[in-house]
Coordinates of C-alpha atoms in Angstrom, one line a residue:
M1 CA 9.1 -42.3 -35.2
K2 CA 9.4 -43.8 -31.9
F3 CA 12.2 -42.1 -29.6
L4 CA 13.5 -43.9 -26.8
I5 CA 15.1 -41.4 -24.2
V6 CA 17.9 -42.9 -22.7
G7 CA 18.5 -41.2 -19.3
L8 CA 15.7 -39.2 -17.5
G9 CA 17.7 -36.6 -15.6
S10 CA 17.6 -32.8 -16.4
M11 CA 18.7 -33.1 -20.1
G12 CA 16.5 -36.2 -20.9
K13 CA 13.2 -34.3 -19.6
R14 CA 14.4 -31.4 -21.8
R15 CA 14.5 -33.4 -24.8
I16 CA 11.0 -35.3 -24.1
R17 CA 9.9 -31.5 -24.0
N18 CA 11.5 -30.7 -27.4
L19 CA 10.0 -33.7 -29.1
Q20 CA 6.7 -33.2 -27.7
Y21 CA 6.6 -29.5 -28.8
L22 CA 7.7 -31.0 -32.2
N23 CA 5.1 -33.4 -32.2
A24 CA 8.0 -36.1 -33.5
G25 CA 6.1 -39.1 -32.8
E26 CA 5.9 -41.6 -30.0
I27 CA 8.2 -41.1 -27.0
I28 CA 9.4 -43.7 -24.2
G29 CA 11.9 -43.5 -21.7
F30 CA 14.4 -45.5 -19.7
D31 CA 16.3 -44.8 -16.3
P32 CA 17.1 -47.0 -13.8
R33 CA 16.0 -45.0 -11.2
V34 CA 12.5 -45.1 -9.8
D35 CA 11.9 -41.5 -9.0
R36 CA 13.0 -40.2 -12.3
T37 CA 10.7 -42.8 -14.6
A38 CA 7.7 -42.0 -12.0
E39 CA 8.3 -38.4 -12.5
V40 CA 8.4 -38.6 -16.3
K41 CA 5.6 -40.7 -16.5
E42 CA 3.3 -38.5 -14.4
K43 CA 4.7 -35.0 -15.9
Y44 CA 4.9 -36.0 -19.5
G45 CA 2.6 -38.9 -20.0
V46 CA 5.7 -41.1 -21.5
Q47 CA 5.8 -44.6 -20.9
T48 CA 9.2 -45.4 -19.1
H49 CA 11.3 -48.5 -18.0
L50 CA 13.6 -49.4 -15.5
S51 CA 15.3 -51.9 -17.6
F52 CA 17.2 -50.8 -21.0
D53 CA 16.6 -54.3 -22.4
D54 CA 12.8 -53.9 -21.9
A55 CA 12.8 -50.6 -23.5
M56 CA 14.6 -51.8 -26.5
E57 CA 12.0 -54.5 -26.9
K58 CA 9.6 -51.7 -27.9
D59 CA 11.7 -51.2 -31.3
P60 CA 12.5 -47.7 -31.3
D61 CA 13.9 -45.9 -34.3
V62 CA 15.9 -43.4 -32.4
L63 CA 17.9 -43.2 -29.1
I64 CA 18.2 -39.7 -27.5
I65 CA 21.2 -40.6 -25.2
S66 CA 21.0 -38.3 -22.2
T67 CA 23.0 -40.2 -19.7
P68 CA 26.1 -38.9 -17.7
P69 CA 28.8 -38.6 -20.1
E70 CA 30.8 -41.7 -19.3
R71 CA 27.9 -43.9 -20.6
H72 CA 27.4 -42.2 -23.8
I73 CA 29.7 -44.4 -26.1
Q74 CA 28.2 -47.7 -24.9
Y75 CA 24.8 -46.7 -25.7
A76 CA 25.8 -45.1 -29.0
K77 CA 27.4 -48.3 -29.8
V78 CA 24.1 -50.3 -29.0
A79 CA 22.3 -47.9 -31.4
L80 CA 24.7 -48.4 -34.1
M81 CA 25.1 -52.4 -33.9
G82 CA 21.3 -52.2 -33.8
G83 CA 20.5 -50.0 -36.9
K84 CA 18.9 -47.4 -34.7
H85 CA 19.6 -43.6 -35.4
F86 CA 20.9 -41.6 -32.2
F87 CA 21.3 -38.3 -31.0
C88 CA 23.8 -37.8 -28.0
E89 CA 24.6 -35.3 -25.4
V90 CA 27.8 -33.5 -25.3
G91 CA 30.6 -35.8 -24.2
V92 CA 33.9 -35.0 -22.3
G93 CA 35.7 -38.1 -23.1
S94 CA 38.0 -39.2 -26.3
E95 CA 38.0 -42.9 -25.5
D96 CA 36.1 -45.2 -28.3
V97 CA 35.3 -42.1 -30.1
D98 CA 37.5 -42.8 -33.1
E99 CA 36.0 -46.6 -33.2
L100 CA 32.5 -45.2 -32.9
I101 CA 33.0 -42.6 -35.7
Q102 CA 34.4 -45.6 -38.0
L103 CA 31.4 -47.5 -37.3
T104 CA 28.9 -44.8 -38.3
Q105 CA 30.5 -45.0 -41.7
N106 CA 29.1 -48.1 -42.8
K107 CA 25.8 -48.5 -40.8
G108 CA 23.3 -46.0 -43.0
T109 CA 22.1 -44.6 -39.8
L110 CA 22.3 -40.9 -38.6
A111 CA 24.7 -40.4 -35.7
A112 CA 24.3 -36.7 -34.2
P113 CA 26.3 -35.3 -31.6
S114 CA 24.9 -32.2 -30.0
C115 CA 26.2 -29.0 -30.8
T116 CA 23.3 -26.7 -29.2
F117 CA 25.0 -23.5 -29.0
R118 CA 25.5 -23.4 -32.9
F119 CA 21.6 -23.0 -32.7
N120 CA 21.6 -20.2 -30.1
P121 CA 20.5 -17.0 -32.2
I122 CA 23.2 -14.6 -30.5
V123 CA 25.9 -17.1 -31.7
Q124 CA 24.4 -17.2 -35.1
K125 CA 24.4 -13.6 -35.2
I126 CA 28.1 -13.3 -34.0
K127 CA 28.9 -15.9 -36.7
N128 CA 27.2 -13.9 -39.5
I129 CA 29.2 -10.6 -38.2
V130 CA 32.4 -12.5 -38.2
D131 CA 31.8 -14.3 -41.8
N132 CA 30.8 -10.8 -43.2
G133 CA 33.8 -9.5 -42.3
D134 CA 32.1 -6.8 -40.4
I135 CA 34.9 -6.3 -37.8
G136 CA 37.7 -7.1 -40.2
G137 CA 39.9 -10.3 -39.4
I138 CA 40.3 -11.5 -35.8
L139 CA 43.1 -10.7 -34.1
T140 CA 42.3 -11.8 -30.4
F141 CA 39.5 -12.9 -28.2
S142 CA 38.2 -13.4 -24.7
S143 CA 35.5 -15.5 -23.6
H144 CA 34.3 -16.6 -20.0
S145 CA 31.6 -19.3 -19.2
G146 CA 31.0 -19.8 -15.4
Q147 CA 28.2 -20.8 -12.9
Y148 CA 28.5 -22.1 -9.3
L149 CA 28.4 -25.6 -9.3
P150 CA 25.6 -26.2 -6.8
D151 CA 23.4 -24.0 -9.1
W152 CA 23.7 -26.4 -11.9
H153 CA 21.2 -28.6 -10.5
P154 CA 19.5 -27.0 -7.8
W155 CA 17.0 -29.7 -7.1
E156 CA 19.7 -32.6 -6.4
D157 CA 23.1 -32.4 -4.0
Y158 CA 25.8 -31.3 -6.4
R159 CA 27.8 -34.3 -5.0
S160 CA 25.6 -36.8 -6.6
F161 CA 25.9 -36.0 -10.0
W162 CA 28.7 -36.5 -12.7
A163 CA 29.9 -32.7 -13.0
S164 CA 31.3 -33.5 -9.4
Q165 CA 33.6 -36.3 -10.9
R166 CA 36.9 -35.7 -12.0
K167 CA 36.7 -37.9 -15.1
T168 CA 33.6 -35.7 -16.0
G169 CA 34.0 -32.6 -14.5
A170 CA 32.0 -29.5 -14.7
C171 CA 34.8 -27.4 -16.2
R172 CA 35.7 -30.2 -18.9
E173 CA 32.1 -30.2 -20.1
Q174 CA 32.1 -26.3 -20.3
F175 CA 35.2 -26.4 -22.4
V176 CA 33.4 -28.5 -25.1
L177 CA 30.4 -26.4 -24.9
E178 CA 32.4 -23.4 -25.8
A179 CA 34.8 -25.0 -28.2
I180 CA 32.0 -26.3 -30.3
W181 CA 30.7 -22.9 -31.2
L182 CA 34.0 -20.9 -31.0
T183 CA 35.6 -23.1 -33.6
W184 CA 32.5 -23.0 -35.6
V185 CA 32.9 -19.1 -35.6
L186 CA 36.5 -18.7 -35.3
G187 CA 38.0 -21.9 -37.0
P188 CA 39.8 -24.8 -35.3
F189 CA 42.0 -24.6 -32.5
Q190 CA 45.9 -25.1 -33.0
E191 CA 47.5 -24.7 -29.5
I192 CA 46.4 -24.7 -25.9
S193 CA 48.0 -24.0 -22.7
C194 CA 46.0 -24.0 -19.3
L195 CA 46.5 -23.3 -15.7
K196 CA 43.6 -25.0 -13.7
D197 CA 43.3 -25.5 -10.0
K198 CA 40.5 -26.1 -7.0
L199 CA 40.1 -22.9 -5.5
T200 CA 36.8 -23.3 -3.5
T201 CA 35.7 -25.7 -0.5
L202 CA 33.2 -27.4 -2.6
D203 CA 33.3 -31.0 -1.6
T204 CA 34.5 -32.3 -5.0
D205 CA 37.5 -33.8 -6.6
I206 CA 37.4 -31.5 -9.7
D207 CA 39.1 -28.4 -10.9
D208 CA 36.9 -25.5 -10.5
V209 CA 38.7 -22.9 -12.7
Y210 CA 40.6 -23.2 -16.0
Q211 CA 42.4 -20.3 -17.6
M212 CA 43.4 -21.1 -21.1
L213 CA 45.4 -19.6 -23.6
V214 CA 44.5 -20.6 -27.3
R215 CA 45.9 -20.1 -30.6
L216 CA 43.8 -20.5 -33.5
K217 CA 44.9 -22.3 -36.7
R218 CA 44.2 -18.8 -38.4
G219 CA 46.9 -17.2 -36.3
A220 CA 44.8 -15.3 -33.4
I221 CA 45.5 -15.7 -30.1
G222 CA 42.8 -15.8 -27.2
H223 CA 42.0 -16.4 -23.6
L224 CA 39.2 -18.6 -22.3
M225 CA 38.2 -18.6 -18.7
L226 CA 35.9 -21.5 -17.4
D227 CA 34.8 -21.8 -13.7
V228 CA 32.2 -23.2 -11.6
L229 CA 32.8 -20.8 -8.9
S230 CA 30.9 -17.7 -10.0
R231 CA 28.0 -17.0 -7.8
V232 CA 26.2 -15.1 -10.8
P233 CA 26.1 -17.2 -14.1
Y234 CA 28.2 -15.9 -17.1
R235 CA 28.5 -16.5 -20.7
T236 CA 30.2 -13.3 -22.0
G237 CA 33.0 -12.5 -24.3
R238 CA 34.6 -10.3 -27.0
F239 CA 36.2 -10.9 -30.2
F240 CA 38.9 -8.2 -31.4
G241 CA 39.0 -7.5 -35.0
S242 CA 41.1 -5.3 -37.3
D243 CA 38.2 -3.1 -38.1
G244 CA 36.0 -3.5 -34.9
I245 CA 34.8 -5.4 -31.9
V246 CA 32.0 -7.6 -31.0
Q247 CA 31.1 -8.3 -27.2
W248 CA 28.4 -10.7 -26.5
S249 CA 26.2 -11.9 -23.3
L250 CA 24.7 -15.2 -23.9
T251 CA 23.1 -14.7 -20.5
D252 CA 21.5 -11.6 -21.6
N253 CA 20.8 -12.6 -25.0
Q254 CA 22.7 -9.3 -26.3
V255 CA 25.6 -8.7 -29.1
R256 CA 27.2 -5.3 -29.4
M257 CA 29.2 -4.5 -32.4
Y258 CA 31.5 -1.3 -32.8
S259 CA 32.8 -0.5 -36.5
V260 CA 35.6 1.6 -37.3
A261 CA 34.0 2.4 -40.4
D262 CA 31.3 4.5 -39.0
K263 CA 32.6 4.9 -35.5
R264 CA 29.7 3.7 -33.4
W265 CA 28.2 0.6 -31.5
R266 CA 25.2 -1.2 -33.0
E267 CA 23.3 -3.5 -30.5
F268 CA 21.1 -6.6 -31.1
T269 CA 19.0 -8.3 -28.5
E270 CA 17.0 -11.5 -29.0
P271 CA 13.5 -11.3 -27.2
E272 CA 13.0 -13.2 -24.0
D273 CA 12.2 -16.9 -24.5
Q274 CA 10.5 -19.6 -22.5
V275 CA 12.9 -20.6 -19.6
E276 CA 12.0 -24.0 -17.7
A277 CA 11.9 -23.7 -13.9
G278 CA 15.4 -24.5 -12.6
Y279 CA 17.2 -23.9 -15.9
I280 CA 19.3 -21.3 -17.2
H281 CA 19.2 -21.3 -20.9
A282 CA 15.7 -21.1 -22.9
E283 CA 14.2 -24.1 -24.8
R284 CA 14.3 -22.5 -28.3
M285 CA 17.9 -23.8 -29.4
Y286 CA 17.3 -27.2 -28.1
I287 CA 14.0 -27.0 -30.3
D288 CA 15.7 -25.9 -33.1
E289 CA 18.5 -28.4 -32.6

């Protein structure tokens, strides 16, 4: 198959590495920035284009949409109207999504929104524990995802990319990323309330901390904290069940479970995997996705 990577920023380059690892087929790239197309051509040996129309003339089978979030829908629609399969990074907006879903129903093409953390081995272990009832029914939970915004893309000025813009702000994206796997494990959210504010002196127009209370459809109540002010990255949390506790750290690849039945802790740790320079999370879950 022939894959067109639309957007050659950090995630676009990651998707190229994943596809090359899998020997998935021919890869071409599009980005309007000369520096990015030159870097990808030199680093990965991929043919690149500064014009989207020129790239589409190569007749790709699949579009991998790794643009800033506000441009996802426009390229997804192009893919669907042209009978192309597409994979899309996590989005943070709801405009036109219903229309996009409706379009996918009649096109016979694969439309795949990203849900990377469902492929994380620690998340999969947590889901297995919950599904098996090893800690009983979930009563409450607490989850924290945080990382200092300038550390997201240390190779560029944090003010210049989409995570610093109000419409596509970093905490909004973090909420979607966390909700994708939390709802997979715990079931749908029913109610959400939130206090949010800008508490740092970062030169952005975004709220840099969200404190959220969540009621699950199953009845449990939980707390979700999202921030871009933590000077050390965190993805940690706890589920409190009627018969035990699960606590995890996705940053340390670790899950601990306490069972009332045998009154002891069990620990599960995933071996270290390759982490690309400048990135936080290892490649494996992206490859598996």
